[in-house]
Amino acid sequence: MSKGLIAVIVVVLILGFVGCGKYNGLVQKDEVVKEAWAGVESQYQRRADLIPNLVNTVKGAADFEKSTLTAVIEARSKATQTTINADQLTPENIAKFQAAQDQLSGSLSRLLVSVEQYPQLKANQNFLELQAQLEGTENRITVERGKFNTVVKDYNQEVRTFPTNLFAGVFGFSQKGYFTAAPGSEKAPTVQF
């Protein structure tokens, strides 16, 4: 065997070992992203599960606006139908998922604002407990979305960094999407008394 052939074989072996390490690292980071996504979905499911109880409690108020309740029910239905497989966390799919969840958040906000007009409902212990659970769930969603964005950042950095980007392209690892703020959320709401 010539020295040139031996050198080529050594280089190929070294690249193979480096490639295996990079590939395994990408697989690990991809699994961390999937785990974080499961945490996000879990909290959104918790919210979706609370909504029927909240709506039924509010329905008890005799003359409550039916259009508001209908909007919440329809938004919940749309939000629970919009799901993403953890292998399809593209920026476009994250945006679709987020849009459905934002619509539900808006409907819930309108519901909770409308409740202010019903003193008997505000005094209902079941409603107060459900409202507190919903607020807690919204906080959990925020935390899980933050965790998700953190692990996606780590993953995306790895996928885009040389020489890992060479292996990522070969093995089909692509960038994942982030959660972003809803359009218009940069403007603080006006509170008037």
GROMACS .gro file of C-alpha atoms in nm:
model
  193
    1MET     CA    1   0.000   0.000   0.000
    2SER     CA    2   0.126   0.345  -0.081
    3LYS     CA    3   0.160   0.622   0.176
    4GLY     CA    4  -0.098   0.831  -0.012
    5LEU     CA    5  -0.363   0.559   0.013
    6ILE     CA    6  -0.293   0.512   0.384
    7ALA     CA    7  -0.327   0.889   0.437
    8VAL     CA    8  -0.661   0.892   0.254
    9ILE     CA    9  -0.787   0.597   0.461
   10VAL     CA   10  -0.680   0.771   0.785
   11VAL     CA   11  -0.856   1.095   0.683
   12VAL     CA   12  -1.172   0.903   0.592
   13LEU     CA   13  -1.167   0.721   0.927
   14ILE     CA   14  -1.117   1.044   1.118
   15LEU     CA   15  -1.402   1.210   0.930
   16GLY     CA   16  -1.617   0.904   0.996
   17PHE     CA   17  -1.553   0.924   1.370
   18VAL     CA   18  -1.612   1.299   1.376
   19GLY     CA   19  -1.927   1.250   1.169
   20CYS     CA   20  -2.060   0.986   1.408
   21GLY     CA   21  -2.003   1.220   1.701
   22LYS     CA   22  -2.171   1.510   1.524
   23TYR     CA   23  -2.461   1.291   1.412
   24ASN     CA   24  -2.514   1.154   1.764
   25GLY     CA   25  -2.496   1.506   1.905
   26LEU     CA   26  -2.763   1.622   1.662
   27VAL     CA   27  -2.985   1.327   1.750
   28GLN     CA   28  -2.953   1.411   2.121
   29LYS     CA   29  -3.037   1.777   2.064
   30ASP     CA   30  -3.330   1.681   1.840
   31GLU     CA   31  -3.467   1.462   2.120
   32VAL     CA   32  -3.432   1.749   2.368
   33VAL     CA   33  -3.634   1.968   2.129
   34LYS     CA   34  -3.902   1.698   2.104
   35GLU     CA   35  -3.914   1.670   2.482
   36ALA     CA   36  -3.956   2.047   2.515
   37TRP     CA   37  -4.230   2.039   2.251
   38ALA     CA   38  -4.411   1.772   2.451
   39GLY     CA   39  -4.400   2.006   2.751
   40VAL     CA   40  -4.555   2.287   2.546
   41GLU     CA   41  -4.829   2.059   2.412
   42SER     CA   42  -4.901   1.929   2.760
   43GLN     CA   43  -4.969   2.278   2.893
   44TYR     CA   44  -5.184   2.373   2.595
   45GLN     CA   45  -5.381   2.051   2.649
   46ARG     CA   46  -5.425   2.143   3.017
   47ARG     CA   47  -5.572   2.476   2.906
   48ALA     CA   48  -5.798   2.305   2.652
   49ASP     CA   49  -5.921   2.069   2.924
   50LEU     CA   50  -6.004   2.358   3.161
   51ILE     CA   51  -6.207   2.553   2.906
   52PRO     CA   52  -6.521   2.333   2.900
   53ASN     CA   53  -6.546   2.361   3.280
   54LEU     CA   54  -6.504   2.738   3.262
   55VAL     CA   55  -6.762   2.770   2.984
   56ASN     CA   56  -7.014   2.553   3.170
   57THR     CA   57  -6.970   2.760   3.484
   58VAL     CA   58  -7.021   3.081   3.289
   59LYS     CA   59  -7.328   2.937   3.112
   60GLY     CA   60  -7.490   2.932   3.455
   61ALA     CA   61  -7.517   3.310   3.438
   62ALA     CA   62  -7.858   3.333   3.270
   63ASP     CA   63  -7.815   3.624   3.034
   64PHE     CA   64  -7.448   3.585   2.946
   65GLU     CA   65  -7.347   3.673   2.590
   66LYS     CA   66  -7.385   3.357   2.387
   67SER     CA   67  -7.162   3.490   2.108
   68THR     CA   68  -6.868   3.517   2.348
   69LEU     CA   69  -6.918   3.158   2.468
   70THR     CA   70  -6.955   3.035   2.111
   71ALA     CA   71  -6.631   3.212   2.011
   72VAL     CA   72  -6.445   3.043   2.299
   73ILE     CA   73  -6.585   2.700   2.213
   74GLU     CA   74  -6.502   2.739   1.842
   75ALA     CA   75  -6.151   2.870   1.916
   76ARG     CA   76  -6.087   2.577   2.152
   77SER     CA   77  -6.202   2.334   1.884
   78LYS     CA   78  -5.973   2.492   1.625
   79ALA     CA   79  -5.679   2.505   1.867
   80THR     CA   80  -5.710   2.139   1.961
   81GLN     CA   81  -5.735   2.038   1.593
   82THR     CA   82  -5.416   2.225   1.507
   83THR     CA   83  -5.138   1.989   1.609
   84ILE     CA   84  -4.780   1.946   1.499
   85ASN     CA   85  -4.577   1.629   1.502
   86ALA     CA   86  -4.246   1.686   1.683
   87ASP     CA   87  -4.064   1.597   1.360
   88GLN     CA   88  -4.235   1.884   1.174
   89LEU     CA   89  -4.141   2.184   1.392
   90THR     CA   90  -4.073   2.414   1.099
   91PRO     CA   91  -4.116   2.789   1.143
   92GLU     CA   92  -4.430   2.776   0.925
   93ASN     CA   93  -4.591   2.497   1.130
   94ILE     CA   94  -4.506   2.670   1.458
   95ALA     CA   95  -4.667   2.989   1.323
   96LYS     CA   96  -4.989   2.801   1.231
   97PHE     CA   97  -5.002   2.636   1.572
   98GLN     CA   98  -4.935   2.966   1.746
   99ALA     CA   99  -5.205   3.145   1.543
  100ALA     CA  100  -5.468   2.892   1.656
  101GLN     CA  101  -5.355   2.922   2.018
  102ASP     CA  102  -5.352   3.303   1.997
  103GLN     CA  103  -5.710   3.299   1.869
  104LEU     CA  104  -5.809   3.090   2.170
  105SER     CA  105  -5.622   3.326   2.404
  106GLY     CA  106  -5.807   3.623   2.257
  107SER     CA  107  -6.144   3.454   2.299
  108LEU     CA  108  -6.064   3.366   2.658
  109SER     CA  109  -5.958   3.724   2.728
  110ARG     CA  110  -6.289   3.854   2.591
  111LEU     CA  111  -6.473   3.601   2.804
  112LEU     CA  112  -6.294   3.705   3.122
  113VAL     CA  113  -6.351   4.076   3.046
  114SER     CA  114  -6.722   4.011   2.984
  115VAL     CA  115  -6.749   3.840   3.321
  116GLU     CA  116  -6.691   4.175   3.491
  117GLN     CA  117  -7.053   4.264   3.407
  118TYR     CA  118  -7.187   3.970   3.611
  119PRO     CA  119  -7.134   4.013   3.987
  120GLN     CA  120  -7.305   3.680   4.067
  121LEU     CA  121  -7.055   3.504   3.841
  122LYS     CA  122  -6.755   3.684   3.989
  123ALA     CA  123  -6.869   3.562   4.330
  124ASN     CA  124  -6.907   3.199   4.215
  125GLN     CA  125  -6.636   2.991   4.385
  126ASN     CA  126  -6.612   2.741   4.098
  127PHE     CA  127  -6.556   3.022   3.853
  128LEU     CA  128  -6.290   3.183   4.072
  129GLU     CA  129  -6.106   2.850   4.106
  130LEU     CA  130  -6.123   2.782   3.733
  131GLN     CA  131  -6.004   3.134   3.658
  132ALA     CA  132  -5.707   3.086   3.893
  133GLN     CA  133  -5.626   2.750   3.731
  134LEU     CA  134  -5.645   2.910   3.388
  135GLU     CA  135  -5.412   3.192   3.495
  136GLY     CA  136  -5.169   2.934   3.635
  137THR     CA  137  -5.186   2.735   3.313
  138GLU     CA  138  -5.116   3.046   3.106
  139ASN     CA  139  -4.805   3.102   3.319
  140ARG     CA  140  -4.701   2.739   3.267
  141ILE     CA  141  -4.749   2.778   2.892
  142THR     CA  142  -4.521   3.082   2.898
  143VAL     CA  143  -4.254   2.890   3.090
  144GLU     CA  144  -4.273   2.588   2.858
  145ARG     CA  145  -4.258   2.808   2.548
  146GLY     CA  146  -3.949   2.976   2.693
  147LYS     CA  147  -3.785   2.639   2.758
  148PHE     CA  148  -3.875   2.527   2.407
  149ASN     CA  149  -3.721   2.838   2.250
  150THR     CA  150  -3.404   2.786   2.457
  151VAL     CA  151  -3.351   2.427   2.340
  152VAL     CA  152  -3.443   2.518   1.982
  153LYS     CA  153  -3.179   2.794   1.992
  154ASP     CA  154  -2.919   2.541   2.109
  155TYR     CA  155  -3.026   2.293   1.841
  156ASN     CA  156  -3.036   2.554   1.562
  157GLN     CA  157  -2.691   2.682   1.658
  158GLU     CA  158  -2.555   2.330   1.634
  159VAL     CA  159  -2.723   2.268   1.298
  160ARG     CA  160  -2.583   2.592   1.153
  161THR     CA  161  -2.228   2.572   1.296
  162PHE     CA  162  -1.939   2.442   1.087
  163PRO     CA  163  -1.858   2.150   1.051
  164THR     CA  164  -2.181   2.018   1.198
  165ASN     CA  165  -2.382   2.194   0.928
  166LEU     CA  166  -2.220   1.964   0.670
  167PHE     CA  167  -2.338   1.653   0.856
  168ALA     CA  168  -2.676   1.810   0.940
  169GLY     CA  169  -2.747   1.865   0.571
  170VAL     CA  170  -2.644   1.512   0.477
  171PHE     CA  171  -2.853   1.349   0.752
  172GLY     CA  172  -3.161   1.571   0.710
  173PHE     CA  173  -3.142   1.781   1.026
  174SER     CA  174  -3.297   2.120   0.957
  175GLN     CA  175  -3.365   2.426   1.168
  176LYS     CA  176  -3.666   2.426   1.400
  177GLY     CA  177  -3.913   2.712   1.444
  178TYR     CA  178  -3.943   2.940   1.746
  179PHE     CA  179  -4.244   3.072   1.930
  180THR     CA  180  -4.273   3.445   1.877
  181ALA     CA  181  -4.490   3.716   2.025
  182ALA     CA  182  -4.837   3.758   1.880
  183PRO     CA  183  -4.873   4.048   1.636
  184GLY     CA  184  -4.963   4.365   1.825
  185SER     CA  185  -4.843   4.236   2.160
  186GLU     CA  186  -4.566   4.494   2.166
  187LYS     CA  187  -4.832   4.758   2.242
  188ALA     CA  188  -4.937   4.773   2.605
  189PRO     CA  189  -5.314   4.761   2.659
  190THR     CA  190  -5.482   5.080   2.776
  191VAL     CA  191  -5.651   5.050   3.114
  192GLN     CA  192  -5.919   5.306   3.198
  193PHE     CA  193  -6.125   5.336   3.513
   0.00000   0.00000   0.00000
